[in-house]
Each structure stands twice: as structure tokens, then as C-alpha cells.
mmCIF file of C-alpha atoms in Angstrom:
data_model
loop_
_atom_site.group_PDB
_atom_site.id
_atom_site.type_symbol
_atom_site.label_atom_id
_atom_site.label_comp_id
_atom_site.label_asym_id
_atom_site.label_seq_id
_atom_site.Cartn_x
_atom_site.Cartn_y
_atom_site.Cartn_z
ATOM 1 C CA MET U 17 6.252 -0.431 31.597
ATOM 2 C CA LEU U 18 6.870 0.033 27.674
ATOM 3 C CA GLU U 19 7.232 -3.940 26.982
ATOM 4 C CA PHE U 20 3.438 -3.936 28.816
ATOM 5 C CA GLU U 21 2.235 -1.343 26.557
ATOM 6 C CA ILE U 22 3.649 -2.895 23.430
ATOM 7 C CA LYS U 23 2.317 -6.363 24.434
ATOM 8 C CA ARG U 24 -1.277 -4.763 24.968
ATOM 9 C CA LEU U 25 -1.242 -3.235 21.453
ATOM 10 C CA LEU U 26 0.115 -6.731 20.246
ATOM 11 C CA LEU U 27 -2.721 -8.831 21.836
ATOM 12 C CA ILE U 28 -5.235 -6.324 20.521
ATOM 13 C CA TYR U 29 -3.657 -6.465 16.915
ATOM 14 C CA PHE U 30 -3.892 -10.092 17.114
ATOM 15 C CA LYS U 31 -7.338 -10.008 17.879
ATOM 16 C CA LEU U 32 -8.290 -8.040 15.223
ATOM 17 C CA HIS U 33 -6.876 -10.189 12.837
ATOM 18 C CA GLN U 34 -8.736 -13.084 13.884
ATOM 19 C CA ASN U 35 -11.939 -11.112 13.825
ATOM 20 C CA LEU U 36 -10.972 -10.131 10.292
ATOM 21 C CA GLU U 37 -10.629 -13.603 9.001
ATOM 22 C CA LYS U 38 -13.916 -14.711 10.816
ATOM 23 C CA ASN U 39 -15.570 -12.055 8.856
ATOM 24 C CA GLY U 40 -14.342 -13.232 5.692
ATOM 25 C CA GLY U 41 -11.179 -11.015 4.963
ATOM 26 C CA VAL U 42 -10.439 -7.662 4.121
ATOM 27 C CA GLN U 43 -12.344 -7.241 1.184
ATOM 28 C CA ALA U 44 -15.415 -8.141 3.568
ATOM 29 C CA ASP U 45 -14.616 -5.739 6.511
ATOM 30 C CA GLY U 46 -12.479 -2.840 5.203
ATOM 31 C CA ASP U 47 -13.419 -0.897 8.570
ATOM 32 C CA LEU U 48 -11.551 -3.865 10.264
ATOM 33 C CA PHE U 49 -8.676 -3.613 7.877
ATOM 34 C CA HIS U 50 -8.204 -0.181 8.549
ATOM 35 C CA GLN U 51 -7.966 -0.361 12.578
ATOM 36 C CA ILE U 52 -5.579 -3.099 11.812
ATOM 37 C CA THR U 53 -3.173 -0.670 9.692
ATOM 38 C CA GLN U 54 -3.842 1.912 12.534
ATOM 39 C CA TYR U 55 -2.288 -0.613 15.202
ATOM 40 C CA GLU U 56 0.545 -2.079 12.816
ATOM 41 C CA LYS U 57 1.754 1.876 12.474
ATOM 42 C CA ARG U 58 1.332 2.421 16.650
ATOM 43 C CA ILE U 59 3.466 -0.938 17.091
ATOM 44 C CA LEU U 60 6.136 -0.291 14.510
ATOM 45 C CA LYS U 61 6.503 3.046 15.911
ATOM 46 C CA LYS U 62 7.421 1.838 19.171
ATOM 47 C CA PHE U 63 10.085 0.161 17.439
ATOM 48 C CA GLY U 64 11.364 2.850 15.517
ATOM 49 C CA LEU U 65 10.316 1.377 12.362
ATOM 50 C CA PRO U 66 8.060 2.937 9.482
ATOM 51 C CA GLN U 67 5.190 1.230 8.198
ATOM 52 C CA SER U 68 6.677 -0.338 5.258
ATOM 53 C CA ASN U 69 5.407 -3.463 3.259
ATOM 54 C CA LYS U 70 8.650 -5.204 4.756
ATOM 55 C CA TYR U 71 7.582 -5.139 8.217
ATOM 56 C CA VAL U 72 3.859 -5.242 7.323
ATOM 57 C CA LYS U 73 4.265 -8.581 5.718
ATOM 58 C CA MET U 74 6.131 -9.890 8.671
ATOM 59 C CA MET U 75 3.623 -8.976 11.023
ATOM 60 C CA TRP U 76 0.803 -10.310 9.156
ATOM 61 C CA LYS U 77 2.587 -13.772 8.766
ATOM 62 C CA ILE U 78 3.254 -13.925 12.423
ATOM 63 C CA ALA U 79 -0.581 -12.972 13.022
ATOM 64 C CA ASP U 80 -1.999 -15.760 10.451
ATOM 65 C CA SER U 81 0.397 -18.534 11.940
ATOM 66 C CA LYS U 82 -1.200 -21.501 13.127
ATOM 67 C CA THR U 83 0.036 -21.103 16.831
ATOM 68 C CA THR U 84 -0.915 -19.986 20.615
ATOM 69 C CA LEU U 85 -1.593 -16.030 21.105
ATOM 70 C CA LYS U 86 1.232 -16.681 23.547
ATOM 71 C CA ASN U 87 3.993 -17.538 20.958
ATOM 72 C CA LYS U 88 2.578 -15.138 18.252
ATOM 73 C CA ASN U 89 3.157 -12.256 20.971
ATOM 74 C CA SER U 90 6.822 -13.632 21.779
ATOM 75 C CA LEU U 91 7.628 -14.014 18.523
ATOM 76 C CA MET U 92 6.648 -10.889 17.136
ATOM 77 C CA LEU U 93 8.294 -9.141 20.019
ATOM 78 C CA GLU U 94 11.442 -10.779 19.039
ATOM 79 C CA GLN U 95 11.269 -10.540 15.460
ATOM 80 C CA LEU U 96 10.419 -6.511 15.491
ATOM 81 C CA SER U 97 13.061 -6.344 18.093
ATOM 82 C CA ILE U 98 15.537 -7.581 15.854
ATOM 83 C CA GLU U 99 14.365 -5.846 12.463
ATOM 84 C CA ALA U 100 14.517 -2.820 15.105
ATOM 85 C CA GLU U 101 18.409 -3.270 15.446
ATOM 86 C CA LYS U 102 19.128 -3.832 11.878
ATOM 87 C CA TYR U 103 16.980 -0.981 10.899
ATOM 88 C CA LEU U 104 19.082 1.384 13.469
ATOM 89 C CA ALA U 105 22.482 -0.093 11.973
ATOM 90 C CA SER U 106 21.502 0.415 8.323
ATOM 91 C CA LYS U 107 19.561 3.401 8.371
ATOM 92 C CA PRO U 108 20.986 6.121 6.191
ATOM 93 C CA SER U 109 22.129 9.236 7.594
ATOM 94 C CA SER U 110 19.778 11.622 5.680
ATOM 95 C CA ILE U 111 16.643 11.447 3.598
ATOM 96 C CA GLN U 112 18.770 12.763 0.601
ATOM 97 C CA GLN U 113 20.457 9.310 1.152
ATOM 98 C CA ILE U 114 17.130 7.334 1.098
ATOM 99 C CA ILE U 115 15.986 9.105 -2.140
ATOM 100 C CA LYS U 116 19.298 8.340 -3.590
ATOM 101 C CA ASP U 117 19.311 4.459 -2.958
ATOM 102 C CA ALA U 118 15.416 4.364 -3.914
ATOM 103 C CA ARG U 119 16.381 5.895 -6.999
ATOM 104 C CA LYS U 120 19.464 3.636 -8.109
ATOM 105 C CA ASN U 121 17.493 0.739 -6.968
ATOM 106 C CA ASN U 122 14.058 1.915 -8.080
ATOM 107 C CA LEU U 123 12.795 0.952 -4.878
ATOM 108 C CA ASP U 124 8.821 0.390 -4.174
ATOM 109 C CA PRO U 125 7.058 3.711 -3.395
ATOM 110 C CA PHE U 126 5.190 1.565 -0.249
ATOM 111 C CA ASP U 127 8.578 0.655 1.177
ATOM 112 C CA ILE U 128 10.453 4.602 0.648
ATOM 113 C CA LEU U 129 7.507 7.055 1.695
ATOM 114 C CA PRO U 130 7.002 5.616 5.154
ATOM 115 C CA GLU U 131 10.731 6.329 5.867
ATOM 116 C CA ILE U 132 10.472 9.673 5.005
ATOM 117 C CA TYR U 133 7.188 9.895 6.716
ATOM 118 C CA VAL U 134 4.762 10.563 4.131
ATOM 119 C CA GLY U 135 1.911 8.632 3.365
ATOM 120 C CA PRO U 136 1.393 6.820 0.150
ATOM 121 C CA ASN U 137 -1.654 8.607 -2.032
ATOM 122 C CA SER U 138 -2.111 9.594 -5.426
ATOM 123 C CA TYR U 139 -0.542 12.821 -5.138
ATOM 124 C CA THR U 140 2.619 11.669 -3.229
ATOM 125 C CA LEU U 141 2.678 8.619 -5.542
ATOM 126 C CA PHE U 142 2.945 10.936 -8.383
ATOM 127 C CA LEU U 143 5.633 12.595 -6.989
ATOM 128 C CA TYR U 144 7.689 9.467 -6.247
ATOM 129 C CA ASN U 145 7.236 7.597 -9.299
ATOM 130 C CA GLU U 146 7.278 10.141 -12.242
ATOM 131 C CA ILE U 147 9.498 13.129 -10.931
ATOM 132 C CA LEU U 148 11.631 11.755 -7.797
ATOM 133 C CA LEU U 149 12.896 8.283 -9.479
ATOM 134 C CA LYS U 150 13.195 9.871 -12.786
ATOM 135 C CA THR U 151 15.561 12.749 -11.792
ATOM 136 C CA SER U 152 17.904 14.030 -9.184
ATOM 137 C CA GLU U 153 17.607 17.663 -10.048
ATOM 138 C CA LEU U 154 14.046 18.050 -8.278
ATOM 139 C CA ASP U 155 15.048 16.216 -5.142
ATOM 140 C CA ASN U 156 14.770 19.327 -2.462
ATOM 141 C CA GLU U 157 11.830 20.898 -4.325
ATOM 142 C CA ILE U 158 9.834 17.190 -4.073
ATOM 143 C CA LEU U 159 10.870 16.950 -0.432
ATOM 144 C CA GLU U 160 9.399 20.511 0.193
ATOM 145 C CA GLU U 161 6.236 19.649 -1.359
ATOM 146 C CA PHE U 162 5.941 16.562 0.797
ATOM 147 C CA SER U 163 6.857 18.924 3.877
ATOM 148 C CA ARG U 164 3.985 21.435 2.701
ATOM 149 C CA ILE U 165 1.368 18.427 1.927
ATOM 150 C CA LYS U 166 1.866 17.298 5.652
ATOM 151 C CA ASN U 167 1.917 20.887 7.284
ATOM 152 C CA ASN U 168 -1.293 21.968 5.773
ATOM 153 C CA GLY U 169 -3.509 18.615 5.740
ATOM 154 C CA CYS U 170 -4.533 19.494 2.116
ATOM 155 C CA LEU U 171 -5.045 15.933 0.377
ATOM 156 C CA MET U 172 -8.731 16.436 0.111
ATOM 157 C CA ASP U 173 -8.140 19.430 -1.534
ATOM 158 C CA ILE U 174 -5.996 18.142 -4.144
ATOM 159 C CA TYR U 175 -8.424 15.445 -4.723
ATOM 160 C CA MET U 176 -11.331 17.812 -5.177
ATOM 161 C CA LEU U 177 -9.434 19.004 -7.994
ATOM 162 C CA THR U 178 -9.253 16.107 -9.938
ATOM 163 C CA MET U 179 -13.144 16.162 -10.320
ATOM 164 C CA MET U 180 -13.260 19.614 -11.753
ATOM 165 C CA ASP U 181 -13.218 20.900 -15.438
ATOM 166 C CA LEU U 182 -11.749 24.108 -14.382
ATOM 167 C CA TYR U 183 -10.190 23.493 -11.558
ATOM 168 C CA LYS U 184 -7.602 26.948 -11.656
ATOM 169 C CA ASN U 185 -10.907 28.763 -11.050
ATOM 170 C CA SER U 186 -11.682 27.229 -7.724
ATOM 171 C CA GLU U 187 -10.927 28.076 -4.156
ATOM 172 C CA ALA U 188 -9.344 24.715 -3.582
ATOM 173 C CA TYR U 189 -6.544 25.614 -6.337
ATOM 174 C CA LYS U 190 -6.152 29.047 -4.829
ATOM 175 C CA LYS U 191 -5.511 27.919 -1.462
ATOM 176 C CA LEU U 192 -3.076 25.018 -2.629
ATOM 177 C CA LYS U 193 -1.354 27.943 -4.449
ATOM 178 C CA LEU U 194 -1.164 29.993 -1.343
ATOM 179 C CA TYR U 195 0.373 26.876 0.630
ATOM 180 C CA GLY U 196 3.267 26.859 -2.137
ATOM 181 C CA LEU U 197 2.318 23.867 -3.458
ATOM 182 C CA LYS U 198 4.554 23.734 -6.974
ATOM 183 C CA PHE U 199 3.336 20.497 -8.875
ATOM 184 C CA ILE U 200 -0.117 20.446 -8.745
ATOM 185 C CA ASP U 201 -0.676 21.460 -12.403
ATOM 186 C CA ALA U 202 1.643 18.522 -13.548
ATOM 187 C CA TYR U 203 -0.343 16.621 -11.215
ATOM 188 C CA ILE U 204 -3.749 17.164 -12.930
ATOM 189 C CA ILE U 205 -2.042 16.823 -16.411
ATOM 190 C CA TRP U 206 -0.406 13.674 -15.337
ATOM 191 C CA TYR U 207 -4.084 12.326 -13.762
ATOM 192 C CA ARG U 208 -6.324 13.026 -16.484
ATOM 193 C CA SER U 209 -4.231 11.616 -19.104
ATOM 194 C CA LYS U 210 -4.517 8.236 -17.066
ATOM 195 C CA LYS U 211 -7.861 8.534 -16.858
ATOM 196 C CA GLU U 212 -8.060 8.646 -20.521
ATOM 197 C CA SER U 213 -6.133 5.795 -21.041
ATOM 198 C CA LYS U 214 -8.285 3.555 -18.613
ATOM 199 C CA GLU U 215 -11.122 5.094 -20.528
ATOM 200 C CA LYS U 216 -9.901 3.547 -23.974
ATOM 201 C CA ILE U 217 -9.325 0.533 -22.384
ATOM 202 C CA VAL U 218 -12.843 0.322 -21.294
ATOM 203 C CA LEU U 219 -13.882 1.318 -24.819
ATOM 204 C CA GLN U 220 -11.480 -1.815 -26.133
ATOM 205 C CA GLU U 221 -13.330 -4.170 -23.890
ATOM 206 C CA VAL U 222 -16.717 -3.194 -24.854
ATOM 207 C CA ASN U 223 -15.542 -3.667 -28.324
ATOM 208 C CA LYS U 224 -14.053 -7.365 -27.994
ATOM 209 C CA ASN U 225 -15.874 -10.263 -28.881
ATOM 210 C CA ASP U 226 -17.294 -13.049 -26.225
ATOM 211 C CA ASP U 227 -14.173 -15.418 -27.108
ATOM 212 C CA GLU U 228 -11.566 -12.577 -26.199
ATOM 213 C CA ARG U 229 -13.540 -11.539 -23.204
ATOM 214 C CA VAL U 230 -13.655 -15.511 -21.900
ATOM 215 C CA GLU U 231 -9.653 -15.744 -22.806
ATOM 216 C CA ASP U 232 -8.934 -12.295 -20.806
ATOM 217 C CA ALA U 233 -10.950 -13.326 -17.810
ATOM 218 C CA LEU U 234 -8.789 -16.851 -17.448
ATOM 219 C CA VAL U 235 -5.665 -14.865 -17.794
ATOM 220 C CA MET U 236 -6.790 -12.946 -15.057
ATOM 221 C CA LEU U 237 -7.840 -15.533 -12.950
ATOM 222 C CA ILE U 238 -4.519 -17.493 -13.355
ATOM 223 C CA PHE U 239 -2.963 -13.766 -12.617
ATOM 224 C CA ALA U 240 -4.948 -13.898 -9.533
ATOM 225 C CA PHE U 241 -4.170 -17.560 -8.267
ATOM 226 C CA ARG U 242 -0.580 -16.839 -8.681
ATOM 227 C CA ARG U 243 -1.165 -13.796 -6.157
ATOM 228 C CA PHE U 244 -2.956 -16.012 -3.749
ATOM 229 C CA GLN U 245 -0.043 -18.496 -3.799
ATOM 230 C CA LYS U 246 2.266 -15.586 -3.243
ATOM 231 C CA PHE U 247 0.497 -14.676 -0.402
ATOM 232 C CA ARG U 248 0.115 -18.453 1.192
ATOM 233 C CA ASN U 249 3.965 -18.634 0.660
ATOM 234 C CA TRP U 250 4.154 -15.509 2.914
ATOM 235 C CA GLY U 251 2.579 -17.190 5.455
ATOM 236 C CA TYR U 252 -0.937 -15.440 5.003
ATOM 237 C CA GLY U 253 -3.859 -17.773 6.245
ATOM 238 C CA GLU U 254 -6.224 -19.218 3.456
ATOM 239 C CA ASN U 255 -9.171 -16.905 3.619
ATOM 240 C CA ASN U 256 -6.973 -13.193 3.967
ATOM 241 C CA ALA U 257 -4.898 -15.050 1.117
ATOM 242 C CA ARG U 258 -8.001 -15.349 -1.493
ATOM 243 C CA SER U 259 -9.228 -12.053 0.183
ATOM 244 C CA LEU U 260 -6.279 -10.035 -1.005
ATOM 245 C CA SER U 261 -6.072 -11.763 -4.237
ATOM 246 C CA GLY U 262 -9.994 -10.727 -5.030
ATOM 247 C CA LEU U 263 -10.710 -14.964 -5.207
ATOM 248 C CA THR U 264 -13.419 -15.011 -2.043
ATOM 249 C CA ASP U 265 -15.938 -16.513 -4.304
ATOM 250 C CA ASP U 266 -15.683 -20.179 -4.051
ATOM 251 C CA LYS U 267 -16.813 -21.021 -7.522
ATOM 252 C CA LEU U 268 -14.620 -18.240 -9.010
ATOM 253 C CA PHE U 269 -11.460 -19.713 -6.628
ATOM 254 C CA LYS U 270 -12.146 -23.245 -8.190
ATOM 255 C CA ILE U 271 -12.194 -21.781 -11.709
ATOM 256 C CA ALA U 272 -9.005 -20.029 -11.006
ATOM 257 C CA LYS U 273 -7.306 -23.220 -9.758
ATOM 258 C CA PHE U 274 -8.392 -24.868 -12.456
ATOM 259 C CA ALA U 275 -6.976 -22.676 -15.357
ATOM 260 C CA PHE U 276 -3.821 -22.257 -13.230
ATOM 261 C CA ALA U 277 -3.376 -25.700 -13.146
ATOM 262 C CA ILE U 278 -4.092 -26.300 -16.881
ATOM 263 C CA ASN U 279 -1.862 -23.653 -17.916
ATOM 264 C CA SER U 280 1.124 -24.696 -15.811
#
């Protein structure tokens, strides 16, 4: 019964992928991409796996492979079963151990946060990158903060604070404090400093001359083409790889390819 349910989910997942490629990729159909991520979560959960980059990349590689639907289904079942066995055998005994390993190896939050059942967003990424990775003294407090976020479903309230000048006077702030969130003020300070840095970069761009802008644009296109190649090496279809790299426009893609070739 469980295997039948997994096969049913996989069939829907593969069809959604086909539709996404037909529609022009991730940038062309964000709603469809969101549906795909929801099915990824459900499928991985059936195998006891977190929705981390490692497993998502593997699923995309199989979904984009040029083979029959039947072969994709069999390959996905086999690979996820193997990964589930590995994960179960190597899984740390506690969340504290996961955090310790993450800090020691400076691991990607998009791999680690799903492991501890936390969704990546601006606030949780701040807690992970700016506090958890930098010190072990606040581990328990950060884990408690993650629990408060999940239990109270308050991410929208946190987001609203970033748009307020006098956020401490708001009802949202008072509510978050009642929930016991401890790092809101530190987050707002960090968020605003990042925003100010971005605004300075924009001003610098405005003051650049045309030659500098052209040079910067070519550098960005070269990086975009490198990302495209990386996605292709991971097994993504050409349309999806171009979409994920921001190179859906044919002329832009050709320029990026040429710029990459003459600078290699």
C-alpha cells in the first residue's frame, strides 16, 4: 500500500516537472515550481528524509533525465531507498550533534535546517548563519527560538517588523515578545544594516560610467553561464538549467556563452 502511494506521488511529480519544462522553467511558472517543492517534501517524508539540497538535486536530476517514465520511477525508488538507508545509518543521535557538525564543517543552512525540522527563511537563516555557526554558547536558546517560531506560526509578523520604522511600538512586536522570541531586535538591526549596504551598492552602480557597467554585466553573464554548466553537470535539462541561471532569453544566453568562451 505504501509503495503504491509513493509511486502515485512520483507519477504526479514527474508530470509536474514535464509541465514546468514546457512552460519555460522555474522563472516562467513560480506556482508550478511551488507545487513541485510540496511534492518533494511529501515524497522525501515517505522515506524519512529531510528536504535538503542533496536529495532535491538528486530528484531533479532523475526527473530531468532522458528516459521513460517507468525507468524514472524505478530509479527514483531505488535511489531514495538507498539514501534512506544511508541516512538512517549515519544520522546523528541528537539535534545538538547535528548543530555541532554544522558548525565544525560550516555546512549549508539549506541542508541543515530541514534536518532539524526548520524551514529556511530570512529570520531562521539569520539565527543559523549569524549566531549558531559563530558560537556554541547559545545553542539551546536558538533551538528554543526555532521551536517558538514553529509553534506560533509567526513568520509573517516578523516580516512585518522589517517594514516598520518604529517597530517596537507595533502590535506585532508585542505579540512576538509574548511568544518569548529573544532575537527579534538583533535580527532587525542585522536586516537594516544589510538593506543599507544594498542601497549603497545601488548608488555606486548609478555613479559608474558606461564602460564599467558593460564590464560588470559581462562578468555577471560569465558567472551565470558557469551556473548553467553546473546545473547541466548535475543532470538538469537545458531549459531548467537556463531558467535557474537566469538565462532564459536566447540573445542573453548566446552573449553569456560567448563571453564565457573568450574568457576561458
